[in-house]
């Protein structure tokens, strides 16, 4: 990036003999200066990560002499207006589906460690990864894409972590890698391909080496220098409004997720209670203790009642199984999808904070180190010139380049923020499918509970005989009516009416758009 400079007044001729050789050599040194800038920024990234508690030795250090070009298709923009993203929800979900399954713990020298089997449909690969592999992969993606929504990772394993924590972290890792694999910019990056398909030893070093000497997205994107030309005039206002909108959406869906978790948890707890209830009925029906001679109840009536109780215990076991299935479906198709959407929103919030607090500060530090390196290069090139003139010239050039680079990076950051906001909106229709999965689960649950269990008529008949001997007919009729009460029909109708209204939430009143296949089949895509 050249900066035109003219000495004040009539000093141009006076300085020509000092600066002529320097200015002739500057274009030839532009590539080396850019490489030096990449090295300086990478070094600053390592310093910033070290301040945040990350070991600097684990980060890639660029080698200027080994600089190589980025992948030719890595940063291709869409046709037409490059600021606009033309990705639908279906297209995003079709990019890849990655499964993360837990492998039984292996005992190390001192502690156990957890491994995951990571399987990608797109690459048709299955590799083994540990949590630290995910950490290095995220560091590399943040280094290469500081202006994009790189999702956060779940916390590290703490002492005393139980199965519940390990399962929650597995689910969070699955959401993380699916959001990355479906991102329009990340999906074509070499680091993602390595993470999902490299089966050799030491994947962490492979990831670090893939990021060496490449630079971040700003240095590789052909449109980075023109980003300001594509931004709308009120971009700062749009950024503030979008940030507030995402904050409100996040808060609402966070509460919805909490309630959905409670509903699913209640279904699972209800399944456990129904199972215990059925076991107690079975134990009562299997009791072989004979009736005493003075009991007013006949032996045949008591035997019929016990037989009916045993039959009813089987029905309660079926009800428990159905309730457990409903709870699991709501966990996978509702709660987990809401968590995926919340992770996406949180990554956008984190990106906004990086834009305002961290990114520009790190750029300033990188430019400072870059200026020191550039001064050393320029001094070596113009040793024959007068020191004061050289000092003035190099200071002016470095200052103007620094200001221009900071402005361009800020514009490119806003450019990326605008695109990432569009990506969030592309995921919004997912909320309609999530609600549809929840309604379908409720309808199915009420339909399965609604039919009268087969064990109830024998129990009612036996109870009727028993009560006829112990009480009046009115009490028998009241119990019989209680046993036959079915209140779920009305609820099923309410849920069916609600389901018919779901397709118009985001697709429009007359839309016939089908939900994604994984929601239709009730199978989680990740």
Short mmCIF file of C-alpha atoms in Angstrom, two decimals:
data_model
loop_
_atom_site.label_atom_id
_atom_site.label_comp_id
_atom_site.label_asym_id
_atom_site.label_seq_id
_atom_site.Cartn_x
_atom_site.Cartn_y
_atom_site.Cartn_z
CA UNK A 1 0.00 0.00 0.00
CA UNK A 2 1.93 3.09 -1.21
CA UNK A 3 1.48 6.52 0.36
CA UNK A 4 2.33 9.60 -1.70
CA UNK A 5 4.48 12.11 0.19
CA UNK A 6 5.82 15.49 -0.81
CA UNK A 7 8.32 17.50 1.25
CA UNK A 8 7.08 20.92 2.35
CA UNK A 9 8.02 24.06 0.39
CA UNK A 10 10.97 23.85 -1.96
CA UNK A 11 12.78 21.08 -0.14
CA UNK A 12 11.89 18.49 -2.78
CA UNK A 13 15.04 19.18 -4.81
CA UNK A 14 17.16 19.30 -1.69
CA UNK A 15 15.99 15.88 -0.57
CA UNK A 16 16.01 14.24 -3.98
CA UNK A 17 19.59 13.08 -3.75
CA UNK A 18 18.90 11.55 -0.33
CA UNK A 19 15.60 9.85 -1.03
CA UNK A 20 15.86 8.86 -4.67
CA UNK A 21 17.56 5.54 -4.02
CA UNK A 22 15.18 4.78 -1.15
CA UNK A 23 11.98 5.46 -3.08
CA UNK A 24 13.21 3.35 -5.99
CA UNK A 25 13.67 0.38 -3.68
CA UNK A 26 10.42 0.73 -1.72
CA UNK A 27 8.18 -1.08 -4.28
CA UNK A 28 10.53 -4.02 -4.38
CA UNK A 29 10.42 -4.24 -0.60
CA UNK A 30 6.61 -4.03 -0.36
CA UNK A 31 6.24 -7.82 -0.27
CA UNK A 32 8.82 -8.16 2.47
CA UNK A 33 7.15 -5.39 4.45
CA UNK A 34 3.78 -7.13 4.18
CA UNK A 35 5.37 -10.35 5.37
CA UNK A 36 6.93 -8.46 8.25
CA UNK A 37 3.52 -7.08 9.14
CA UNK A 38 2.09 -10.60 9.19
CA UNK A 39 4.88 -11.72 11.48
CA UNK A 40 4.33 -8.74 13.76
CA UNK A 41 0.58 -9.33 14.00
CA UNK A 42 1.07 -13.02 14.68
CA UNK A 43 3.56 -12.16 17.43
CA UNK A 44 1.10 -9.72 18.96
CA UNK A 45 -1.63 -12.37 18.83
CA UNK A 46 0.67 -14.66 20.75
CA UNK A 47 1.33 -11.92 23.33
CA UNK A 48 -2.38 -11.21 23.70
CA UNK A 49 -3.22 -14.88 24.12
CA UNK A 50 -0.41 -15.23 26.65
CA UNK A 51 -1.94 -12.38 28.64
CA UNK A 52 -5.28 -14.22 28.51
CA UNK A 53 -3.69 -17.33 30.02
CA UNK A 54 -2.85 -19.25 26.82
CA UNK A 55 0.71 -20.56 26.34
CA UNK A 56 2.49 -18.64 23.60
CA UNK A 57 4.42 -21.74 22.61
CA UNK A 58 1.24 -23.39 21.41
CA UNK A 59 0.53 -20.70 18.81
CA UNK A 60 1.88 -20.73 15.23
CA UNK A 61 4.79 -18.38 14.60
CA UNK A 62 5.02 -17.30 10.94
CA UNK A 63 8.25 -17.72 9.02
CA UNK A 64 8.69 -14.80 6.63
CA UNK A 65 10.92 -16.76 4.30
CA UNK A 66 8.28 -19.47 3.95
CA UNK A 67 5.30 -17.26 3.19
CA UNK A 68 2.81 -18.96 0.91
CA UNK A 69 -0.37 -17.91 -0.80
CA UNK A 70 -3.75 -18.77 0.71
CA UNK A 71 -6.10 -21.30 -0.80
CA UNK A 72 -7.49 -19.86 -4.05
CA UNK A 73 -11.11 -20.67 -3.15
CA UNK A 74 -10.84 -19.88 0.53
CA UNK A 75 -12.18 -16.36 0.52
CA UNK A 76 -14.37 -16.27 -2.57
CA UNK A 77 -17.26 -13.84 -2.19
CA UNK A 78 -20.79 -14.34 -3.50
CA UNK A 79 -21.86 -13.15 -6.92
CA UNK A 80 -23.28 -9.62 -7.16
CA UNK A 81 -23.04 -7.44 -4.07
CA UNK A 82 -20.18 -8.95 -2.00
CA UNK A 83 -21.71 -7.57 1.19
CA UNK A 84 -24.78 -9.81 0.85
CA UNK A 85 -24.86 -13.46 1.85
CA UNK A 86 -27.20 -15.61 -0.21
CA UNK A 87 -27.39 -18.65 2.09
CA UNK A 88 -30.66 -20.22 3.17
CA UNK A 89 -31.13 -22.41 6.22
CA UNK A 90 -31.40 -25.50 4.03
CA UNK A 91 -28.11 -24.68 2.32
CA UNK A 92 -26.33 -24.10 5.62
CA UNK A 93 -27.56 -27.38 7.10
CA UNK A 94 -26.61 -29.25 3.92
CA UNK A 95 -22.97 -28.20 4.12
CA UNK A 96 -22.12 -30.89 6.63
CA UNK A 97 -23.38 -32.87 9.61
CA UNK A 98 -20.77 -33.80 12.18
CA UNK A 99 -21.33 -36.35 14.92
CA UNK A 100 -19.31 -36.26 18.15
CA UNK A 101 -19.55 -39.46 20.16
CA UNK A 102 -17.92 -40.27 23.46
CA UNK A 103 -15.30 -43.01 23.63
CA UNK A 104 -14.92 -44.79 26.99
CA UNK A 105 -12.37 -43.13 29.25
CA UNK A 106 -8.78 -44.30 29.06
CA UNK A 107 -6.50 -44.31 32.05
CA UNK A 108 -3.41 -42.18 31.65
CA UNK A 109 -0.33 -42.10 33.83
CA UNK A 110 -2.01 -39.93 36.45
CA UNK A 111 -5.51 -39.02 35.27
CA UNK A 112 -8.16 -40.38 32.96
CA UNK A 113 -8.77 -38.57 29.70
CA UNK A 114 -11.75 -38.47 27.40
CA UNK A 115 -11.64 -39.04 23.66
CA UNK A 116 -14.31 -38.29 21.07
CA UNK A 117 -15.04 -39.89 17.74
CA UNK A 118 -15.70 -37.06 15.29
CA UNK A 119 -17.47 -38.16 12.09
CA UNK A 120 -18.12 -35.89 9.10
CA UNK A 121 -20.66 -36.68 6.40
CA UNK A 122 -19.09 -34.25 3.97
CA UNK A 123 -15.56 -35.64 4.19
CA UNK A 124 -16.77 -39.20 4.88
CA UNK A 125 -14.24 -39.36 7.68
CA UNK A 126 -14.08 -40.54 11.27
CA UNK A 127 -11.23 -39.37 13.50
CA UNK A 128 -10.45 -39.37 17.20
CA UNK A 129 -10.04 -36.07 19.00
CA UNK A 130 -9.43 -34.91 22.54
CA UNK A 131 -10.68 -31.72 24.13
CA UNK A 132 -7.28 -30.02 23.72
CA UNK A 133 -7.49 -30.68 19.97
CA UNK A 134 -10.69 -28.65 19.90
CA UNK A 135 -8.93 -25.89 21.84
CA UNK A 136 -6.05 -25.62 19.35
CA UNK A 137 -8.49 -25.73 16.43
CA UNK A 138 -10.49 -22.85 17.89
CA UNK A 139 -7.29 -20.83 18.49
CA UNK A 140 -6.27 -21.30 14.86
CA UNK A 141 -9.71 -20.26 13.61
CA UNK A 142 -9.67 -17.14 15.81
CA UNK A 143 -6.22 -16.27 14.51
CA UNK A 144 -7.28 -16.65 10.88
CA UNK A 145 -10.80 -15.22 11.24
CA UNK A 146 -10.73 -12.59 14.02
CA UNK A 147 -13.72 -10.79 12.46
CA UNK A 148 -16.02 -13.83 12.20
CA UNK A 149 -18.31 -15.72 14.58
CA UNK A 150 -16.00 -18.39 15.96
CA UNK A 151 -18.14 -20.15 18.59
CA UNK A 152 -16.96 -20.56 22.15
CA UNK A 153 -15.92 -23.92 23.57
CA UNK A 154 -17.41 -25.51 26.68
CA UNK A 155 -15.31 -25.22 29.85
CA UNK A 156 -12.43 -27.52 30.58
CA UNK A 157 -12.91 -30.56 32.73
CA UNK A 158 -12.86 -29.77 36.41
CA UNK A 159 -11.92 -32.07 39.26
CA UNK A 160 -14.80 -34.31 40.18
CA UNK A 161 -16.52 -34.00 36.80
CA UNK A 162 -19.36 -36.51 36.57
CA UNK A 163 -21.10 -38.20 33.67
CA UNK A 164 -23.61 -35.39 33.41
CA UNK A 165 -20.84 -32.83 32.90
CA UNK A 166 -19.05 -35.01 30.33
CA UNK A 167 -22.27 -35.56 28.37
CA UNK A 168 -23.09 -31.84 28.44
CA UNK A 169 -19.61 -31.03 27.15
CA UNK A 170 -19.92 -33.62 24.37
CA UNK A 171 -23.13 -32.00 23.21
CA UNK A 172 -21.51 -28.56 23.35
CA UNK A 173 -18.54 -29.76 21.28
CA UNK A 174 -20.94 -31.20 18.72
CA UNK A 175 -22.75 -27.88 18.44
CA UNK A 176 -19.43 -26.04 18.14
CA UNK A 177 -18.04 -28.13 15.29
CA UNK A 178 -21.35 -28.11 13.38
CA UNK A 179 -21.59 -24.31 13.53
CA UNK A 180 -18.02 -24.06 12.25
CA UNK A 181 -18.49 -26.70 9.53
CA UNK A 182 -21.60 -24.93 8.21
CA UNK A 183 -20.15 -21.41 8.21
CA UNK A 184 -19.75 -20.13 4.62
CA UNK A 185 -16.20 -18.89 5.27
CA UNK A 186 -14.96 -21.62 7.59
CA UNK A 187 -16.28 -24.55 5.55
CA UNK A 188 -13.61 -24.14 2.84
CA UNK A 189 -10.69 -23.52 5.18
CA UNK A 190 -7.82 -25.99 5.26
CA UNK A 191 -7.82 -26.07 9.08
CA UNK A 192 -11.37 -27.45 9.14
CA UNK A 193 -10.46 -30.15 6.63
CA UNK A 194 -7.46 -31.12 8.74
CA UNK A 195 -9.47 -31.28 11.94
CA UNK A 196 -12.22 -33.42 10.45
CA UNK A 197 -10.17 -35.74 8.25
CA UNK A 198 -6.54 -35.91 9.41
CA UNK A 199 -6.05 -39.27 11.11
CA UNK A 200 -2.29 -39.12 11.67
CA UNK A 201 -0.51 -38.36 14.94
CA UNK A 202 -0.26 -34.90 16.52
CA UNK A 203 -3.10 -33.09 14.81
CA UNK A 204 -2.36 -30.03 16.93
CA UNK A 205 0.99 -29.39 15.22
CA UNK A 206 -0.64 -29.95 11.85
CA UNK A 207 -3.22 -27.30 12.66
CA UNK A 208 -0.58 -24.82 13.81
CA UNK A 209 1.56 -25.40 10.73
CA UNK A 210 -1.44 -24.84 8.46
CA UNK A 211 -1.83 -21.34 9.92
CA UNK A 212 1.83 -20.31 9.64
CA UNK A 213 2.68 -17.47 7.26
CA UNK A 214 -0.89 -17.23 5.97
CA UNK A 215 -2.10 -14.18 7.88
CA UNK A 216 -5.65 -13.43 8.86
CA UNK A 217 -8.67 -12.89 6.63
CA UNK A 218 -7.92 -9.20 6.19
CA UNK A 219 -4.57 -9.98 4.59
CA UNK A 220 -5.97 -12.69 2.31
CA UNK A 221 -9.32 -11.28 1.22
CA UNK A 222 -9.21 -9.50 -2.13
CA UNK A 223 -12.00 -7.15 -1.06
CA UNK A 224 -10.42 -6.11 2.24
CA UNK A 225 -9.05 -2.83 0.86
CA UNK A 226 -12.42 -2.01 -0.72
CA UNK A 227 -14.63 -2.95 2.24
CA UNK A 228 -15.37 0.70 3.02
CA UNK A 229 -16.89 1.19 -0.44
CA UNK A 230 -19.50 -1.54 0.19
CA UNK A 231 -20.61 -0.38 3.62
CA UNK A 232 -23.85 1.63 3.91
CA UNK A 233 -23.52 5.18 5.14
CA UNK A 234 -25.32 4.41 8.42
CA UNK A 235 -23.31 1.28 9.21
CA UNK A 236 -22.60 2.38 12.79
CA UNK A 237 -26.31 2.88 13.44
CA UNK A 238 -27.13 -0.47 11.87
CA UNK A 239 -24.47 -2.13 13.99
CA UNK A 240 -25.93 -0.67 17.21
CA UNK A 241 -29.50 -1.67 16.26
CA UNK A 242 -28.44 -5.19 15.24
CA UNK A 243 -26.53 -5.67 18.46
CA UNK A 244 -29.54 -4.65 20.53
CA UNK A 245 -31.82 -6.93 18.50
CA UNK A 246 -29.53 -9.93 19.02
CA UNK A 247 -29.35 -9.18 22.73
CA UNK A 248 -33.15 -9.19 23.01
CA UNK A 249 -33.54 -12.36 20.95
CA UNK A 250 -30.89 -14.09 23.03
CA UNK A 251 -32.54 -13.18 26.32
CA UNK A 252 -35.94 -14.45 25.16
CA UNK A 253 -34.66 -17.73 23.75
CA UNK A 254 -32.51 -18.27 26.83
CA UNK A 255 -35.69 -18.27 28.91
CA UNK A 256 -37.46 -20.51 26.39
CA UNK A 257 -34.56 -22.96 26.54
CA UNK A 258 -34.75 -23.07 30.34
CA UNK A 259 -38.49 -23.84 30.26
CA UNK A 260 -38.03 -26.46 27.56
CA UNK A 261 -35.37 -28.10 29.71
CA UNK A 262 -37.78 -28.21 32.64
CA UNK A 263 -40.55 -29.70 30.49
CA UNK A 264 -38.23 -32.40 29.14
CA UNK A 265 -36.89 -33.07 32.64
CA UNK A 266 -40.41 -33.41 34.00
CA UNK A 267 -41.25 -35.94 31.28
CA UNK A 268 -38.22 -38.02 32.23
CA UNK A 269 -39.03 -37.73 35.95
CA UNK A 270 -42.63 -38.68 35.19
CA UNK A 271 -41.38 -41.76 33.36
CA UNK A 272 -39.37 -42.80 36.41
CA UNK A 273 -42.39 -42.27 38.70
CA UNK A 274 -44.68 -44.25 36.41
CA UNK A 275 -42.18 -47.10 36.30
CA UNK A 276 -41.91 -47.23 40.09
CA UNK A 277 -45.69 -47.01 40.39
CA UNK A 278 -46.06 -49.98 38.06
CA UNK A 279 -43.46 -52.00 39.96
CA UNK A 280 -45.33 -51.46 43.22
CA UNK A 281 -48.57 -52.59 41.59
CA UNK A 282 -46.80 -55.69 40.31
CA UNK A 283 -45.39 -56.42 43.77
CA UNK A 284 -48.85 -56.02 45.31
CA UNK A 285 -50.41 -58.27 42.71
CA UNK A 286 -47.73 -60.91 43.26
CA UNK A 287 -48.17 -61.03 47.03
CA UNK A 288 -48.87 -64.62 48.10
CA UNK A 289 -49.86 -63.89 51.66
CA UNK A 290 -53.23 -65.63 52.27
CA UNK A 291 -56.24 -63.70 53.50
CA UNK A 292 -57.11 -64.27 57.16
CA UNK A 293 -60.28 -66.20 57.88
CA UNK A 294 -61.96 -63.20 59.44
CA UNK A 295 -61.44 -60.94 56.35
CA UNK A 296 -64.80 -59.79 54.94
CA UNK A 297 -63.40 -59.96 51.38
CA UNK A 298 -63.71 -63.30 49.63
CA UNK A 299 -60.57 -65.02 48.41
CA UNK A 300 -61.78 -65.12 44.81
CA UNK A 301 -62.43 -61.37 44.76
CA UNK A 302 -59.02 -60.64 46.25
CA UNK A 303 -57.36 -62.92 43.70
CA UNK A 304 -59.15 -61.17 40.85
CA UNK A 305 -58.06 -57.77 42.17
CA UNK A 306 -54.41 -58.87 42.44
CA UNK A 307 -54.49 -60.26 38.91
CA UNK A 308 -55.89 -56.98 37.63
CA UNK A 309 -53.15 -55.04 39.47
CA UNK A 310 -50.46 -57.18 37.85
CA UNK A 311 -51.96 -56.54 34.42
CA UNK A 312 -52.14 -52.83 35.13
CA UNK A 313 -48.44 -52.73 36.10
CA UNK A 314 -47.57 -53.73 32.53
CA UNK A 315 -49.56 -50.76 31.21
CA UNK A 316 -47.75 -48.39 33.56
CA UNK A 317 -44.43 -49.74 32.31
CA UNK A 318 -45.51 -48.91 28.74
CA UNK A 319 -46.60 -45.44 29.82
CA UNK A 320 -43.22 -44.93 31.51
CA UNK A 321 -41.42 -45.95 28.33
CA UNK A 322 -43.49 -43.53 26.24
CA UNK A 323 -42.89 -40.68 28.69
CA UNK A 324 -39.13 -41.38 28.64
CA UNK A 325 -39.12 -41.37 24.85
CA UNK A 326 -40.98 -38.07 24.79
CA UNK A 327 -38.49 -36.53 27.23
CA UNK A 328 -35.52 -37.69 25.16
CA UNK A 329 -37.08 -36.40 21.95
CA UNK A 330 -37.67 -33.01 23.52
CA UNK A 331 -34.09 -32.95 24.77
CA UNK A 332 -32.66 -33.76 21.32
CA UNK A 333 -35.08 -31.95 19.00
CA UNK A 334 -36.02 -28.96 21.15
CA UNK A 335 -33.54 -28.23 23.93
CA UNK A 336 -30.45 -29.14 21.91
CA UNK A 337 -31.59 -27.09 18.89
CA UNK A 338 -32.30 -24.13 21.17
CA UNK A 339 -28.81 -24.49 22.60
CA UNK A 340 -27.41 -24.50 19.06
CA UNK A 341 -29.24 -21.26 18.26
CA UNK A 342 -28.10 -19.71 21.55
CA UNK A 343 -24.49 -20.67 20.81
CA UNK A 344 -24.78 -18.88 17.47
CA UNK A 345 -26.21 -15.74 19.11
CA UNK A 346 -23.54 -15.82 21.80
CA UNK A 347 -20.79 -16.03 19.18
CA UNK A 348 -22.18 -12.88 17.54
CA UNK A 349 -22.22 -11.11 20.90
CA UNK A 350 -18.61 -12.18 21.47
CA UNK A 351 -17.68 -10.89 18.02
CA UNK A 352 -19.16 -7.49 18.81
CA UNK A 353 -17.11 -7.30 21.99
CA UNK A 354 -13.95 -8.25 20.11
CA UNK A 355 -14.67 -5.53 17.59
CA UNK A 356 -15.09 -2.85 20.24
CA UNK A 357 -12.51 -3.88 22.82
CA UNK A 358 -9.95 -6.36 21.64
CA UNK A 359 -9.35 -6.33 17.89
CA UNK A 360 -8.38 -2.70 17.38
CA UNK A 361 -6.12 -2.72 20.42
CA UNK A 362 -4.25 -5.78 19.14
CA UNK A 363 -3.93 -4.14 15.72
CA UNK A 364 -2.29 -1.10 17.29
CA UNK A 365 0.25 -3.30 19.03
CA UNK A 366 0.90 -5.21 15.81
CA UNK A 367 1.44 -1.99 13.88
CA UNK A 368 3.88 -0.77 16.52
CA UNK A 369 6.00 -3.89 16.16
CA UNK A 370 5.64 -3.70 12.40
CA UNK A 371 6.94 -0.12 12.41
CA UNK A 372 10.03 -1.18 14.35
CA UNK A 373 10.75 -3.96 11.86
CA UNK A 374 10.17 -1.66 8.90
CA UNK A 375 12.50 0.99 10.28
CA UNK A 376 15.27 -1.57 10.58
CA UNK A 377 14.74 -2.60 6.95
CA UNK A 378 14.73 1.00 5.71
CA UNK A 379 17.86 1.93 7.68
CA UNK A 380 19.69 -0.94 6.08
CA UNK A 381 18.60 0.31 2.63
CA UNK A 382 19.64 3.96 3.04
CA UNK A 383 22.77 3.90 5.18
CA UNK A 384 24.39 6.48 2.90
CA UNK A 385 21.66 9.12 3.50
CA UNK A 386 21.73 11.76 6.20
CA UNK A 387 20.24 10.43 9.46
CA UNK A 388 17.81 13.28 10.12
CA UNK A 389 16.24 13.19 6.65
CA UNK A 390 15.90 9.42 6.75
CA UNK A 391 14.31 9.59 10.20
CA UNK A 392 11.74 12.14 9.07
CA UNK A 393 10.91 10.19 5.93
CA UNK A 394 10.48 6.81 7.59
CA UNK A 395 8.48 8.25 10.49
CA UNK A 396 6.06 9.97 8.12
CA UNK A 397 5.60 6.85 5.98
CA UNK A 398 5.11 4.54 8.95
CA UNK A 399 2.61 6.85 10.63
CA UNK A 400 0.52 7.29 7.50
CA UNK A 401 0.57 3.57 6.75
CA UNK A 402 -0.44 2.78 10.33
CA UNK A 403 -3.38 5.17 10.26
CA UNK A 404 -4.56 3.90 6.89
CA UNK A 405 -4.22 0.24 7.91
CA UNK A 406 -6.15 0.79 11.13
CA UNK A 407 -8.96 2.49 9.22
CA UNK A 408 -9.09 -0.28 6.62
CA UNK A 409 -9.16 -2.99 9.29
CA UNK A 410 -11.95 -1.22 11.14
CA UNK A 411 -14.00 -1.01 7.94
CA UNK A 412 -13.32 -4.65 7.16
CA UNK A 413 -14.40 -5.60 10.68
CA UNK A 414 -17.71 -3.79 10.15
CA UNK A 415 -18.00 -5.45 6.74
CA UNK A 416 -17.67 -8.88 8.36
CA UNK A 417 -20.05 -7.96 11.18
CA UNK A 418 -22.66 -7.04 8.60
CA UNK A 419 -22.28 -10.42 6.91
CA UNK A 420 -22.33 -12.33 10.20
CA UNK A 421 -25.57 -10.59 11.14
CA UNK A 422 -27.06 -11.87 7.88
CA UNK A 423 -25.90 -15.35 8.83
CA UNK A 424 -27.75 -15.09 12.14
CA UNK A 425 -30.91 -14.11 10.27
CA UNK A 426 -30.45 -17.10 7.96
CA UNK A 427 -30.68 -19.33 11.05
CA UNK A 428 -33.85 -17.66 12.35
CA UNK A 429 -36.27 -20.03 10.54
CA UNK A 430 -34.73 -22.81 12.61
CA UNK A 431 -36.73 -21.50 15.57
CA UNK A 432 -39.98 -22.27 13.75
CA UNK A 433 -38.86 -25.86 13.17
CA UNK A 434 -37.83 -26.14 16.82
CA UNK A 435 -41.29 -25.04 17.95
CA UNK A 436 -42.81 -27.46 15.45
CA UNK A 437 -40.77 -30.31 16.93
CA UNK A 438 -41.97 -29.33 20.40
CA UNK A 439 -45.63 -29.25 19.34
CA UNK A 440 -45.33 -32.58 17.55
CA UNK A 441 -43.79 -34.11 20.65
CA UNK A 442 -46.65 -32.86 22.80
CA UNK A 443 -49.27 -34.13 20.33
CA UNK A 444 -47.64 -37.54 20.14
CA UNK A 445 -47.36 -37.73 23.90
CA UNK A 446 -51.04 -36.97 24.43
CA UNK A 447 -52.08 -39.40 21.72
CA UNK A 448 -50.11 -42.20 23.34
CA UNK A 449 -51.37 -41.46 26.83
CA UNK A 450 -54.92 -40.88 25.62
CA UNK A 451 -55.96 -44.46 24.68
CA UNK A 452 -57.37 -46.39 27.60
CA UNK A 453 -54.81 -48.87 28.98
CA UNK A 454 -55.83 -52.46 28.40
CA UNK A 455 -55.43 -53.25 32.10
CA UNK A 456 -58.03 -50.76 33.26
CA UNK A 457 -61.28 -52.70 32.40
CA UNK A 458 -60.26 -55.83 34.34
CA UNK A 459 -59.18 -53.65 37.23
CA UNK A 460 -62.44 -51.71 37.15
CA UNK A 461 -64.47 -54.93 37.10
CA UNK A 462 -62.49 -56.42 39.99
CA UNK A 463 -62.71 -53.16 41.94
CA UNK A 464 -66.43 -53.03 41.31
CA UNK A 465 -66.83 -56.52 42.83
CA UNK A 466 -64.60 -55.56 45.74
CA UNK A 467 -66.46 -52.36 46.50
CA UNK A 468 -69.80 -54.08 46.18
CA UNK A 469 -68.80 -56.15 49.17
CA UNK A 470 -67.31 -53.24 51.15
CA UNK A 471 -69.27 -50.09 50.23
CA UNK A 472 -72.34 -48.82 48.48
CA UNK A 473 -72.81 -48.74 44.74
CA UNK A 474 -72.41 -44.97 44.52
CA UNK A 475 -68.79 -45.09 45.71
CA UNK A 476 -68.09 -47.89 43.22
CA UNK A 477 -69.50 -45.81 40.39
CA UNK A 478 -67.39 -42.81 41.45
CA UNK A 479 -64.17 -44.85 41.40
CA UNK A 480 -65.12 -46.46 38.09
CA UNK A 481 -65.72 -43.04 36.57
CA UNK A 482 -62.36 -41.84 37.91
CA UNK A 483 -60.55 -44.78 36.35
CA UNK A 484 -62.17 -44.13 32.96
CA UNK A 485 -61.60 -40.36 32.94
CA UNK A 486 -59.63 -39.25 29.90
CA UNK A 487 -58.80 -35.56 29.88
CA UNK A 488 -56.18 -35.56 27.18
CA UNK A 489 -58.53 -35.31 24.23
CA UNK A 490 -59.00 -31.57 24.71
CA UNK A 491 -55.24 -30.98 25.00
CA UNK A 492 -54.56 -32.95 21.83
CA UNK A 493 -56.97 -30.71 19.95
CA UNK A 494 -55.22 -27.59 21.28
CA UNK A 495 -51.81 -28.86 20.16
CA UNK A 496 -53.16 -29.86 16.73
CA UNK A 497 -54.61 -26.39 16.25
CA UNK A 498 -51.29 -24.84 17.22
CA UNK A 499 -49.32 -27.04 14.83
CA UNK A 500 -51.34 -25.77 11.87
CA UNK A 501 -50.20 -22.22 12.67
CA UNK A 502 -46.46 -22.91 12.86
CA UNK A 503 -45.49 -22.85 9.15
CA UNK A 504 -46.43 -19.18 8.84
CA UNK A 505 -44.10 -17.95 11.60
CA UNK A 506 -41.22 -17.19 9.25
CA UNK A 507 -42.18 -18.58 5.86
CA UNK A 508 -45.44 -16.64 5.35
CA UNK A 509 -49.11 -17.51 5.49
CA UNK A 510 -49.20 -19.34 2.15
CA UNK A 511 -45.80 -21.00 2.32
CA UNK A 512 -45.52 -24.72 1.77
CA UNK A 513 -41.84 -24.90 2.70
CA UNK A 514 -41.06 -28.23 4.28
CA UNK A 515 -38.96 -28.34 7.44
CA UNK A 516 -35.48 -29.84 7.27
CA UNK A 517 -35.38 -33.59 6.92
CA UNK A 518 -33.86 -34.13 10.34
CA UNK A 519 -36.84 -32.41 11.95
CA UNK A 520 -39.35 -34.37 9.92
CA UNK A 521 -37.71 -37.66 10.81
CA UNK A 522 -37.13 -36.72 14.42
CA UNK A 523 -33.39 -37.34 14.05
CA UNK A 524 -30.80 -34.89 15.28
CA UNK A 525 -28.44 -33.72 12.51
CA UNK A 526 -25.58 -33.32 14.92
#
